PDB file of N, CA, C and O in Angstrom:
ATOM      1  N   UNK A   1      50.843  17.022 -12.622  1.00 71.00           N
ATOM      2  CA  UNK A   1      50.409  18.350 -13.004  1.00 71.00           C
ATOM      3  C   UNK A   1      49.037  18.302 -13.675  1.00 71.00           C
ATOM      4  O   UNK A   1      48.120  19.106 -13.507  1.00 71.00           O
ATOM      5  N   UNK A   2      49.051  17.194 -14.488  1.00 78.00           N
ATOM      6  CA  UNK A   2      47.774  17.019 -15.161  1.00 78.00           C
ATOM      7  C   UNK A   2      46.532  16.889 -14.148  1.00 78.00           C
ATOM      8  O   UNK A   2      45.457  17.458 -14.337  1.00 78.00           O
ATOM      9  N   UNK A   3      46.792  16.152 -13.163  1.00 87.00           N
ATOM     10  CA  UNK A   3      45.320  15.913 -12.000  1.00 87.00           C
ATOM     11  C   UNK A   3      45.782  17.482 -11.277  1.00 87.00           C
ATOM     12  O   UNK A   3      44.740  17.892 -10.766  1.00 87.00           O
ATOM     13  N   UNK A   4      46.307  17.966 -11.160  1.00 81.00           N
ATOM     14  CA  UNK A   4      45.995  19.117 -10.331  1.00 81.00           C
ATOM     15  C   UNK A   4      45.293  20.509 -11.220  1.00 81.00           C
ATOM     16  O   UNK A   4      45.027  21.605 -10.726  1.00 81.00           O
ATOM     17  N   UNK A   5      45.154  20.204 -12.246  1.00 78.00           N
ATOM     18  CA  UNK A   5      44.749  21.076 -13.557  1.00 78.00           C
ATOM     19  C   UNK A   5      43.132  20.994 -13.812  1.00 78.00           C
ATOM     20  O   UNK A   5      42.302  21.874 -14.038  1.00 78.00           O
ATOM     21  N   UNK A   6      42.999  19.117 -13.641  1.00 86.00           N
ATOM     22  CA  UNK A   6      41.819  18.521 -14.131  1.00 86.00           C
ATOM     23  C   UNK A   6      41.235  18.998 -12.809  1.00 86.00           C
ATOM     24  O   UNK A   6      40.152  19.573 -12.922  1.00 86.00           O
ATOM     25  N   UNK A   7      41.661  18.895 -11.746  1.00 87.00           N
ATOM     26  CA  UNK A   7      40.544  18.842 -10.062  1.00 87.00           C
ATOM     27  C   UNK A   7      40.418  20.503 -10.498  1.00 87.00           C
ATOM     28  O   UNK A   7      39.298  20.862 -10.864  1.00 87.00           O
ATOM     29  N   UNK A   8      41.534  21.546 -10.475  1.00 79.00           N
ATOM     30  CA  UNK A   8      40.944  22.995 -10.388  1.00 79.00           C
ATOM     31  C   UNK A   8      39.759  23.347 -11.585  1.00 79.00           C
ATOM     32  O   UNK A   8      38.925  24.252 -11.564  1.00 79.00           O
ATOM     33  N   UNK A   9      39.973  22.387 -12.546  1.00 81.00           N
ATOM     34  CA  UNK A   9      38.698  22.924 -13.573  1.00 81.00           C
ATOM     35  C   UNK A   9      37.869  22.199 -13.315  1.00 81.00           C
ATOM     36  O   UNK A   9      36.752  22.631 -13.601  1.00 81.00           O
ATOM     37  N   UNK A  10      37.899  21.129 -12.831  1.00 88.00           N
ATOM     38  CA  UNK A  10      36.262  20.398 -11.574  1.00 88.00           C
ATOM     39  C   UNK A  10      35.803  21.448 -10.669  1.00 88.00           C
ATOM     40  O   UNK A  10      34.646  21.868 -10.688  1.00 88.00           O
ATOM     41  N   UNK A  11      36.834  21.932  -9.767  1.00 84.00           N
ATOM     42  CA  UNK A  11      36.116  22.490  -9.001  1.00 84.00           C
ATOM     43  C   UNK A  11      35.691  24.065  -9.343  1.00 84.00           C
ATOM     44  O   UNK A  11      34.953  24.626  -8.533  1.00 84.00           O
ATOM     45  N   UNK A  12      36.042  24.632 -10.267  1.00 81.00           N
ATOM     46  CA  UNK A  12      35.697  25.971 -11.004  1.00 81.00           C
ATOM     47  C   UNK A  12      34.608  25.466 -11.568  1.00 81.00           C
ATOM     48  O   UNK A  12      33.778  26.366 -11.702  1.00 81.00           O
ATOM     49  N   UNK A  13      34.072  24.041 -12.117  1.00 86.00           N
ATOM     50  CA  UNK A  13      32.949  24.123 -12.921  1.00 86.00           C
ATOM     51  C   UNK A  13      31.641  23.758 -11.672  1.00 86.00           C
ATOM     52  O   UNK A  13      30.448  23.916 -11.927  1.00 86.00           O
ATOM     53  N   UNK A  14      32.104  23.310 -10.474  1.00 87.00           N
ATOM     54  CA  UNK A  14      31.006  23.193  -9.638  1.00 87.00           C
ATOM     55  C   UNK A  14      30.742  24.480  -9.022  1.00 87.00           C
ATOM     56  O   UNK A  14      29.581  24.871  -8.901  1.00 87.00           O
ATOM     57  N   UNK A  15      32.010  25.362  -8.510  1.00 83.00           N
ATOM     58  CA  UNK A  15      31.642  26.939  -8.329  1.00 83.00           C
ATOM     59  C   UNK A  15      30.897  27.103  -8.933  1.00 83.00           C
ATOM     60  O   UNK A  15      29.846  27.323  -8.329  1.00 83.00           O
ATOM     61  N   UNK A  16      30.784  27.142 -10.718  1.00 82.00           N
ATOM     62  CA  UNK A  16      30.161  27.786 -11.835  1.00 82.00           C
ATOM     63  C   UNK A  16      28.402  27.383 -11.369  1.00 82.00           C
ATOM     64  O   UNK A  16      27.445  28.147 -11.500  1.00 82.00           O
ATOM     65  N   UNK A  17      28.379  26.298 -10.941  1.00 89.00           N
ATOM     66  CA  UNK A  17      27.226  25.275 -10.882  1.00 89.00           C
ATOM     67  C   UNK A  17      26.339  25.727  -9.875  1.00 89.00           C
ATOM     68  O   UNK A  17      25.157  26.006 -10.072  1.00 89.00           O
ATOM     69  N   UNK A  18      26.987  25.801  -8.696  1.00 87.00           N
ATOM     70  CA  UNK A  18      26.858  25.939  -7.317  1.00 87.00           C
ATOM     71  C   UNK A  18      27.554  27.385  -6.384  1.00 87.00           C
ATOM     72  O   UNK A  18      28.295  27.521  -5.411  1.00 87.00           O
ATOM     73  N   UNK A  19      26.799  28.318  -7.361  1.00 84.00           N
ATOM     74  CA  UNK A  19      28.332  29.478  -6.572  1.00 84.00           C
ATOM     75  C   UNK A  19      26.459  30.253  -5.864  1.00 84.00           C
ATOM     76  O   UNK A  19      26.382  30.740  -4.736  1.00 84.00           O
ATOM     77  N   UNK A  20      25.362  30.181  -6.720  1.00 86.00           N
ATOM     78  CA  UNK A  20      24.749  31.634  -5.896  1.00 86.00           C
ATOM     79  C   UNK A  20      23.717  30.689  -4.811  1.00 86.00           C
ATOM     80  O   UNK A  20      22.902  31.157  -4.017  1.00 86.00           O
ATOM     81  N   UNK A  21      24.020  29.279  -5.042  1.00 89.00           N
ATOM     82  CA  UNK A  21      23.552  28.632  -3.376  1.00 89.00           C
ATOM     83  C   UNK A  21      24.583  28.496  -2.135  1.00 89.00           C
ATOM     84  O   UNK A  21      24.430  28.324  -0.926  1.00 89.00           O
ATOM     85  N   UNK A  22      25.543  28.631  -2.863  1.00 85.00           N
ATOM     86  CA  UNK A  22      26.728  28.228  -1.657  1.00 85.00           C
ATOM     87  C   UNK A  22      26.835  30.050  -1.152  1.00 85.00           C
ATOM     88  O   UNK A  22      27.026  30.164   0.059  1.00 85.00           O
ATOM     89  N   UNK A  23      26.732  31.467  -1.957  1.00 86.00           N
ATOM     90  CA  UNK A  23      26.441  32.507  -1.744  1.00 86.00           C
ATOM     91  C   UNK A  23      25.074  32.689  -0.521  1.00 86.00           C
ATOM     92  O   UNK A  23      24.968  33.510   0.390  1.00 86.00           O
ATOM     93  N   UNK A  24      24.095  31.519  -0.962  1.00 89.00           N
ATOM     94  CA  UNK A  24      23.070  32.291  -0.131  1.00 89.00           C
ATOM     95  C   UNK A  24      23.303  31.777   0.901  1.00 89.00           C
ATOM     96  O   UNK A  24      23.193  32.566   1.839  1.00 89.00           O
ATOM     97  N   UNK A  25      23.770  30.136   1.353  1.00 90.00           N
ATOM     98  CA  UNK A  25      23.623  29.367   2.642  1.00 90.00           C
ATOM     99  C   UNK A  25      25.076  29.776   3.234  1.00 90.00           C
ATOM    100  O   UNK A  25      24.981  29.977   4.445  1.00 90.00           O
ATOM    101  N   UNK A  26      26.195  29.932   2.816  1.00 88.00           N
ATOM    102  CA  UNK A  26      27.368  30.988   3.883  1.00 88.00           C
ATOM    103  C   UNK A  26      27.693  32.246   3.088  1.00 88.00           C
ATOM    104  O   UNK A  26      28.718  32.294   2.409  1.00 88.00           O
ATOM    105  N   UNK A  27      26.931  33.157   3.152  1.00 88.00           N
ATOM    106  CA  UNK A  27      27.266  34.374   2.547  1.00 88.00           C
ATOM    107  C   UNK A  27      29.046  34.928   3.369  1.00 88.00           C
ATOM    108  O   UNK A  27      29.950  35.615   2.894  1.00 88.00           O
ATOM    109  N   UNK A  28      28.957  34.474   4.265  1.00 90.00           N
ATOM    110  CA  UNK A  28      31.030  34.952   4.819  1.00 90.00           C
ATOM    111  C   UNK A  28      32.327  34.206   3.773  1.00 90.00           C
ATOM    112  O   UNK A  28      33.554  34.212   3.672  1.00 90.00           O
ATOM    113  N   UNK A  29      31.146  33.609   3.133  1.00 86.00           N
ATOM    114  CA  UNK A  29      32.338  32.338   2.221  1.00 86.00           C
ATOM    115  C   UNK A  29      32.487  33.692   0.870  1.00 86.00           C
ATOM    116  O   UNK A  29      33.633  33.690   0.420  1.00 86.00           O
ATOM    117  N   UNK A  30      32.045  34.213   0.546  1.00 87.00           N
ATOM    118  CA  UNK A  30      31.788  35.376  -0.848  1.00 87.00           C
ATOM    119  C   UNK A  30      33.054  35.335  -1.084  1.00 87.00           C
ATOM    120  O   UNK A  30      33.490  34.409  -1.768  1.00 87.00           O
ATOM    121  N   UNK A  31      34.047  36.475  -0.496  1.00 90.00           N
ATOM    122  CA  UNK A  31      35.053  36.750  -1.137  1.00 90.00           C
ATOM    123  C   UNK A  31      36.241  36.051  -1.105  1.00 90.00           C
ATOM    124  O   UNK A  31      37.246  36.381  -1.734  1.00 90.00           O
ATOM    125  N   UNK A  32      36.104  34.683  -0.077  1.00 89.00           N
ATOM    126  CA  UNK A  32      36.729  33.509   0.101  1.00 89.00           C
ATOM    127  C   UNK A  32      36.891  32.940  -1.544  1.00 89.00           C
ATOM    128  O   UNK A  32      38.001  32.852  -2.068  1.00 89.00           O
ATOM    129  N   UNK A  33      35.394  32.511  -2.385  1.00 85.00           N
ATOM    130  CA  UNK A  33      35.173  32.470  -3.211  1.00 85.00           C
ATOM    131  C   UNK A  33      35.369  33.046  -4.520  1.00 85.00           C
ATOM    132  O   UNK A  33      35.348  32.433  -5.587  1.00 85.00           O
ATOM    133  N   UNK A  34      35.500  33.884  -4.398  1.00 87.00           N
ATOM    134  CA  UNK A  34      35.793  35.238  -5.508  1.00 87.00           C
ATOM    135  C   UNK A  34      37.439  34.998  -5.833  1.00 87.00           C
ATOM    136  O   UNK A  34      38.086  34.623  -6.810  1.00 87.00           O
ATOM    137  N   UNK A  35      37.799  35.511  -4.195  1.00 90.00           N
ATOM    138  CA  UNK A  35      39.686  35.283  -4.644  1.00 90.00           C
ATOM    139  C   UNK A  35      39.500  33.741  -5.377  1.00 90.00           C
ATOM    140  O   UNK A  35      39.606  33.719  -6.604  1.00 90.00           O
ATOM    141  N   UNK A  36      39.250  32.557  -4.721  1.00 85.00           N
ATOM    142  CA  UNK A  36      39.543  31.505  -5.453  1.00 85.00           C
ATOM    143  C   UNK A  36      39.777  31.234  -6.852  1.00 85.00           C
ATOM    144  O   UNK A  36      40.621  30.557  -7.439  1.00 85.00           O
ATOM    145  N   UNK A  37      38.562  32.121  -7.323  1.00 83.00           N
ATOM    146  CA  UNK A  37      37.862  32.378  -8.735  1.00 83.00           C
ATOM    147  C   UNK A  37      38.894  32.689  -9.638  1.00 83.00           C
ATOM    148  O   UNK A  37      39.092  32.105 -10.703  1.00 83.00           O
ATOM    149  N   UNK A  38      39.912  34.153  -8.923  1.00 90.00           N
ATOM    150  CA  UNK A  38      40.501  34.647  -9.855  1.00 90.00           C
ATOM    151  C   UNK A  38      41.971  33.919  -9.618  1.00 90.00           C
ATOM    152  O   UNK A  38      42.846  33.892 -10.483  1.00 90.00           O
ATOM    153  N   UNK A  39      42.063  33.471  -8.610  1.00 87.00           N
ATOM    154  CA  UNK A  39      43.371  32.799  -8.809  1.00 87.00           C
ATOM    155  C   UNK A  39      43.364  31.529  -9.582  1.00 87.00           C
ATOM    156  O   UNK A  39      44.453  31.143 -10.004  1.00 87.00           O
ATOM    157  N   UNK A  40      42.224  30.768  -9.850  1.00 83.00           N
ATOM    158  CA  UNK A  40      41.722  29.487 -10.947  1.00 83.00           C
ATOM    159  C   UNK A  40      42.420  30.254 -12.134  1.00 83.00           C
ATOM    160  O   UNK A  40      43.434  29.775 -12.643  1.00 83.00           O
ATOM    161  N   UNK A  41      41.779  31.669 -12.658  1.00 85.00           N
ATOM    162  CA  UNK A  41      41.450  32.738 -13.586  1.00 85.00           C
ATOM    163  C   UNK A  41      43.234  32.797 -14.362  1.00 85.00           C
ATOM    164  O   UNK A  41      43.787  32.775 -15.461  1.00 85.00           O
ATOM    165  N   UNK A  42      43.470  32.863 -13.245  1.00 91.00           N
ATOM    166  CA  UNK A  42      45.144  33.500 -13.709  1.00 91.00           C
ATOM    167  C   UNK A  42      45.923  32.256 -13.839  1.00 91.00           C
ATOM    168  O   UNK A  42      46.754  31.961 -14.697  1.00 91.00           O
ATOM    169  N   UNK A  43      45.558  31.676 -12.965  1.00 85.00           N
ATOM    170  CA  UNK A  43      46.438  30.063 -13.863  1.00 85.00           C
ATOM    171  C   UNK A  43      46.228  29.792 -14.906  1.00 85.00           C
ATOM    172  O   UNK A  43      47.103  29.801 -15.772  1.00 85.00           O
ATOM    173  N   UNK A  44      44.820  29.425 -15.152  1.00 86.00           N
ATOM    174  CA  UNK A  44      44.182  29.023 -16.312  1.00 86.00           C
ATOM    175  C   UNK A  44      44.746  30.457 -17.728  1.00 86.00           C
ATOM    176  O   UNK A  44      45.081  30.113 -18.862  1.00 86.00           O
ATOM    177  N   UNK A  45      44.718  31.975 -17.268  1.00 92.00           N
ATOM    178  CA  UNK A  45      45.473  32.363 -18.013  1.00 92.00           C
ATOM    179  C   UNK A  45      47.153  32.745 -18.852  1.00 92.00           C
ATOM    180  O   UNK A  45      47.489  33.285 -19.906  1.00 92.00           O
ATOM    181  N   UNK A  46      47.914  32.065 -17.605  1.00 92.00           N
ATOM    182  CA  UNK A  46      49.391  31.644 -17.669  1.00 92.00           C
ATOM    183  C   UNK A  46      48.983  30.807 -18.477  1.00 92.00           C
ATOM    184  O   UNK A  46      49.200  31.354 -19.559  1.00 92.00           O
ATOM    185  N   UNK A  47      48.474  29.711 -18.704  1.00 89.00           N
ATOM    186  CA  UNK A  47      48.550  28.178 -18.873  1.00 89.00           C
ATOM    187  C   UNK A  47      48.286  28.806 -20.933  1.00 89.00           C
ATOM    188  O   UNK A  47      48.779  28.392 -21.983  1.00 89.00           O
ATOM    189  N   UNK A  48      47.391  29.807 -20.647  1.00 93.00           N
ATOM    190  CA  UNK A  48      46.743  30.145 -22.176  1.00 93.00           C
ATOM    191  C   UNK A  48      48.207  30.800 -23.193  1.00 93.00           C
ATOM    192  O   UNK A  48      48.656  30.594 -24.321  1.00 93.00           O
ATOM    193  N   UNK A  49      48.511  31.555 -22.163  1.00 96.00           N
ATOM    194  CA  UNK A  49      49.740  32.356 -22.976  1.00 96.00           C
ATOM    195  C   UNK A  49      50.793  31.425 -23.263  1.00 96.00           C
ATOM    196  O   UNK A  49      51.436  31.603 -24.298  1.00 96.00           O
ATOM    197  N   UNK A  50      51.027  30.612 -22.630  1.00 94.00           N
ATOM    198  CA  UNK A  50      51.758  29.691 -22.950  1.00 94.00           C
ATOM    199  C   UNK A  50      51.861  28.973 -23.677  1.00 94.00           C
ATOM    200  O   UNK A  50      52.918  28.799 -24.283  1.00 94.00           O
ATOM    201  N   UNK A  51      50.752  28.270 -23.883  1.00 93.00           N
ATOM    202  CA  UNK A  51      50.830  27.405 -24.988  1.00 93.00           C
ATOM    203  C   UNK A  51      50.622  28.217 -26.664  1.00 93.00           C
ATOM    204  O   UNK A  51      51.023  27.878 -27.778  1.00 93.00           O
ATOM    205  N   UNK A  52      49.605  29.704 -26.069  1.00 96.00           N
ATOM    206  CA  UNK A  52      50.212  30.436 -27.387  1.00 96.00           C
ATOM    207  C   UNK A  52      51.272  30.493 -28.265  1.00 96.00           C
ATOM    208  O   UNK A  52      51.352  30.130 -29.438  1.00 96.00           O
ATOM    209  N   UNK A  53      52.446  31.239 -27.182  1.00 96.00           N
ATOM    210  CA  UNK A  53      53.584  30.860 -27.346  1.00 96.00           C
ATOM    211  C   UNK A  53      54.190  30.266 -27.971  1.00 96.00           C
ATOM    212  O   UNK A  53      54.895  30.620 -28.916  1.00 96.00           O
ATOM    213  N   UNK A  54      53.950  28.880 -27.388  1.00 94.00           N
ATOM    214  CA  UNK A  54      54.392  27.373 -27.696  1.00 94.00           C
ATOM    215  C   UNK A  54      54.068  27.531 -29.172  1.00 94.00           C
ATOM    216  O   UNK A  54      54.955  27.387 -30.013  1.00 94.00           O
ATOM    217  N   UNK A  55      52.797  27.828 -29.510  1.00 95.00           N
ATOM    218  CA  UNK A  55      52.047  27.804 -30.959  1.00 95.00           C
ATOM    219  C   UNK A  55      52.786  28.342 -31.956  1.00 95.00           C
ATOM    220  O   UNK A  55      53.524  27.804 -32.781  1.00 95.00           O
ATOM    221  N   UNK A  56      52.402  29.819 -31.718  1.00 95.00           N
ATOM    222  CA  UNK A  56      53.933  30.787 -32.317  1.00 95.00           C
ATOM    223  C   UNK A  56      55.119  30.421 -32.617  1.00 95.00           C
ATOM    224  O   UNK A  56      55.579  30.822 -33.686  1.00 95.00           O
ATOM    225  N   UNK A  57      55.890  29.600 -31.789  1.00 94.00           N
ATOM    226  CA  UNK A  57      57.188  29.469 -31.693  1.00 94.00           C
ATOM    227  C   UNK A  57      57.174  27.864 -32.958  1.00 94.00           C
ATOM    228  O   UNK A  57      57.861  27.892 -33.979  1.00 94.00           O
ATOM    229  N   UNK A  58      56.373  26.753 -32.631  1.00 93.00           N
ATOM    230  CA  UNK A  58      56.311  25.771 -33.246  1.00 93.00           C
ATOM    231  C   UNK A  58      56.281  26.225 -34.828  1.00 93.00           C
ATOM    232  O   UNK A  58      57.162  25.809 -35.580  1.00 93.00           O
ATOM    233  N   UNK A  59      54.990  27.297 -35.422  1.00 94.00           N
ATOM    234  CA  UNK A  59      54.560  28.100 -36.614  1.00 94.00           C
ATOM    235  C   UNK A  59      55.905  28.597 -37.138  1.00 94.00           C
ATOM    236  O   UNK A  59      56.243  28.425 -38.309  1.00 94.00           O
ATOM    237  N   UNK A  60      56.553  29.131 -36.359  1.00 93.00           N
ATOM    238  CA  UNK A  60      58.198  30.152 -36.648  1.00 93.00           C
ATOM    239  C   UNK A  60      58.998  28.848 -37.004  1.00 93.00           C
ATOM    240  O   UNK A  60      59.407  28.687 -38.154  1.00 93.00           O
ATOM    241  N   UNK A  61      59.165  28.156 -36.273  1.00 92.00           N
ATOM    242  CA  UNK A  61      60.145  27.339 -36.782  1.00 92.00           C
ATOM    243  C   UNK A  61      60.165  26.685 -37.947  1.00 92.00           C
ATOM    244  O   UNK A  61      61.129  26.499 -38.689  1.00 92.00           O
ATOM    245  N   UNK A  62      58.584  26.199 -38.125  1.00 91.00           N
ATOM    246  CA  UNK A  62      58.245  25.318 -39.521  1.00 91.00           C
ATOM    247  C   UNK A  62      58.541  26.207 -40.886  1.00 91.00           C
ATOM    248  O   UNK A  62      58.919  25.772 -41.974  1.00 91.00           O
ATOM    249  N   UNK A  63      58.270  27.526 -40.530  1.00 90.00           N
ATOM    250  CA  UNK A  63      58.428  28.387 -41.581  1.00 90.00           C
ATOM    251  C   UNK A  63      59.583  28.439 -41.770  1.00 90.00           C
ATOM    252  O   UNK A  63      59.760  28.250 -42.973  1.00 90.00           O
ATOM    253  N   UNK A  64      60.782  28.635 -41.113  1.00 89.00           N
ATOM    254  CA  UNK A  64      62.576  28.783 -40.794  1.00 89.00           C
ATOM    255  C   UNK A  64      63.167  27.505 -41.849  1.00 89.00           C
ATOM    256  O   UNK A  64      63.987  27.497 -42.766  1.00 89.00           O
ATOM    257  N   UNK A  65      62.279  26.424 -41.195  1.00 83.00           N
ATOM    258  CA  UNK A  65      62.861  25.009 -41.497  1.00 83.00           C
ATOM    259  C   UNK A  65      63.167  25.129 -42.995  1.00 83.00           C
ATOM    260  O   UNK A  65      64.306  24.955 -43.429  1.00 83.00           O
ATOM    261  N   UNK A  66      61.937  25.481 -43.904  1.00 71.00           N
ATOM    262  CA  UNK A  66      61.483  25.454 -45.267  1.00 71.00           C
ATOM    263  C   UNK A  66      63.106  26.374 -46.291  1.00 71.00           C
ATOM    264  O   UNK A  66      63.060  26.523 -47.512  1.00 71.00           O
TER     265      UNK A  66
END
């Protein structure tokens, strides 16, 4: 899970790098690109709420414990 996490934020940071040359030399690739973008977007934001969560829940308990 970890290498499939590390390659999508490799390849979101070369998009980031390389998105308005790869735009100009196949402009048909655009919204190929875009969806990619936001589906990176929404993992990466599952992945956020989650470990929120996780945060929250760890914070609640320590307080319970006491």
């Amino acid at each position: 899970m970890d290498a499939i996490l590390t390659g999508l934020f490799a390849v979101m940071l070369l998009l980031l790098l390389f998105y308005d040359t790869l735009r100009r030399v196949y402009p048909g690739l655009d919204p190929l690109l875009m969806l990619f973008g936001q589906l990176a977007g929404l993992v990466f934001l599952a992945l956020l709420v989650f470990c929120i969560a996780g945060l929250v829940l760890l914070i609640v308990r320590r307080l319970y414990r006491r």
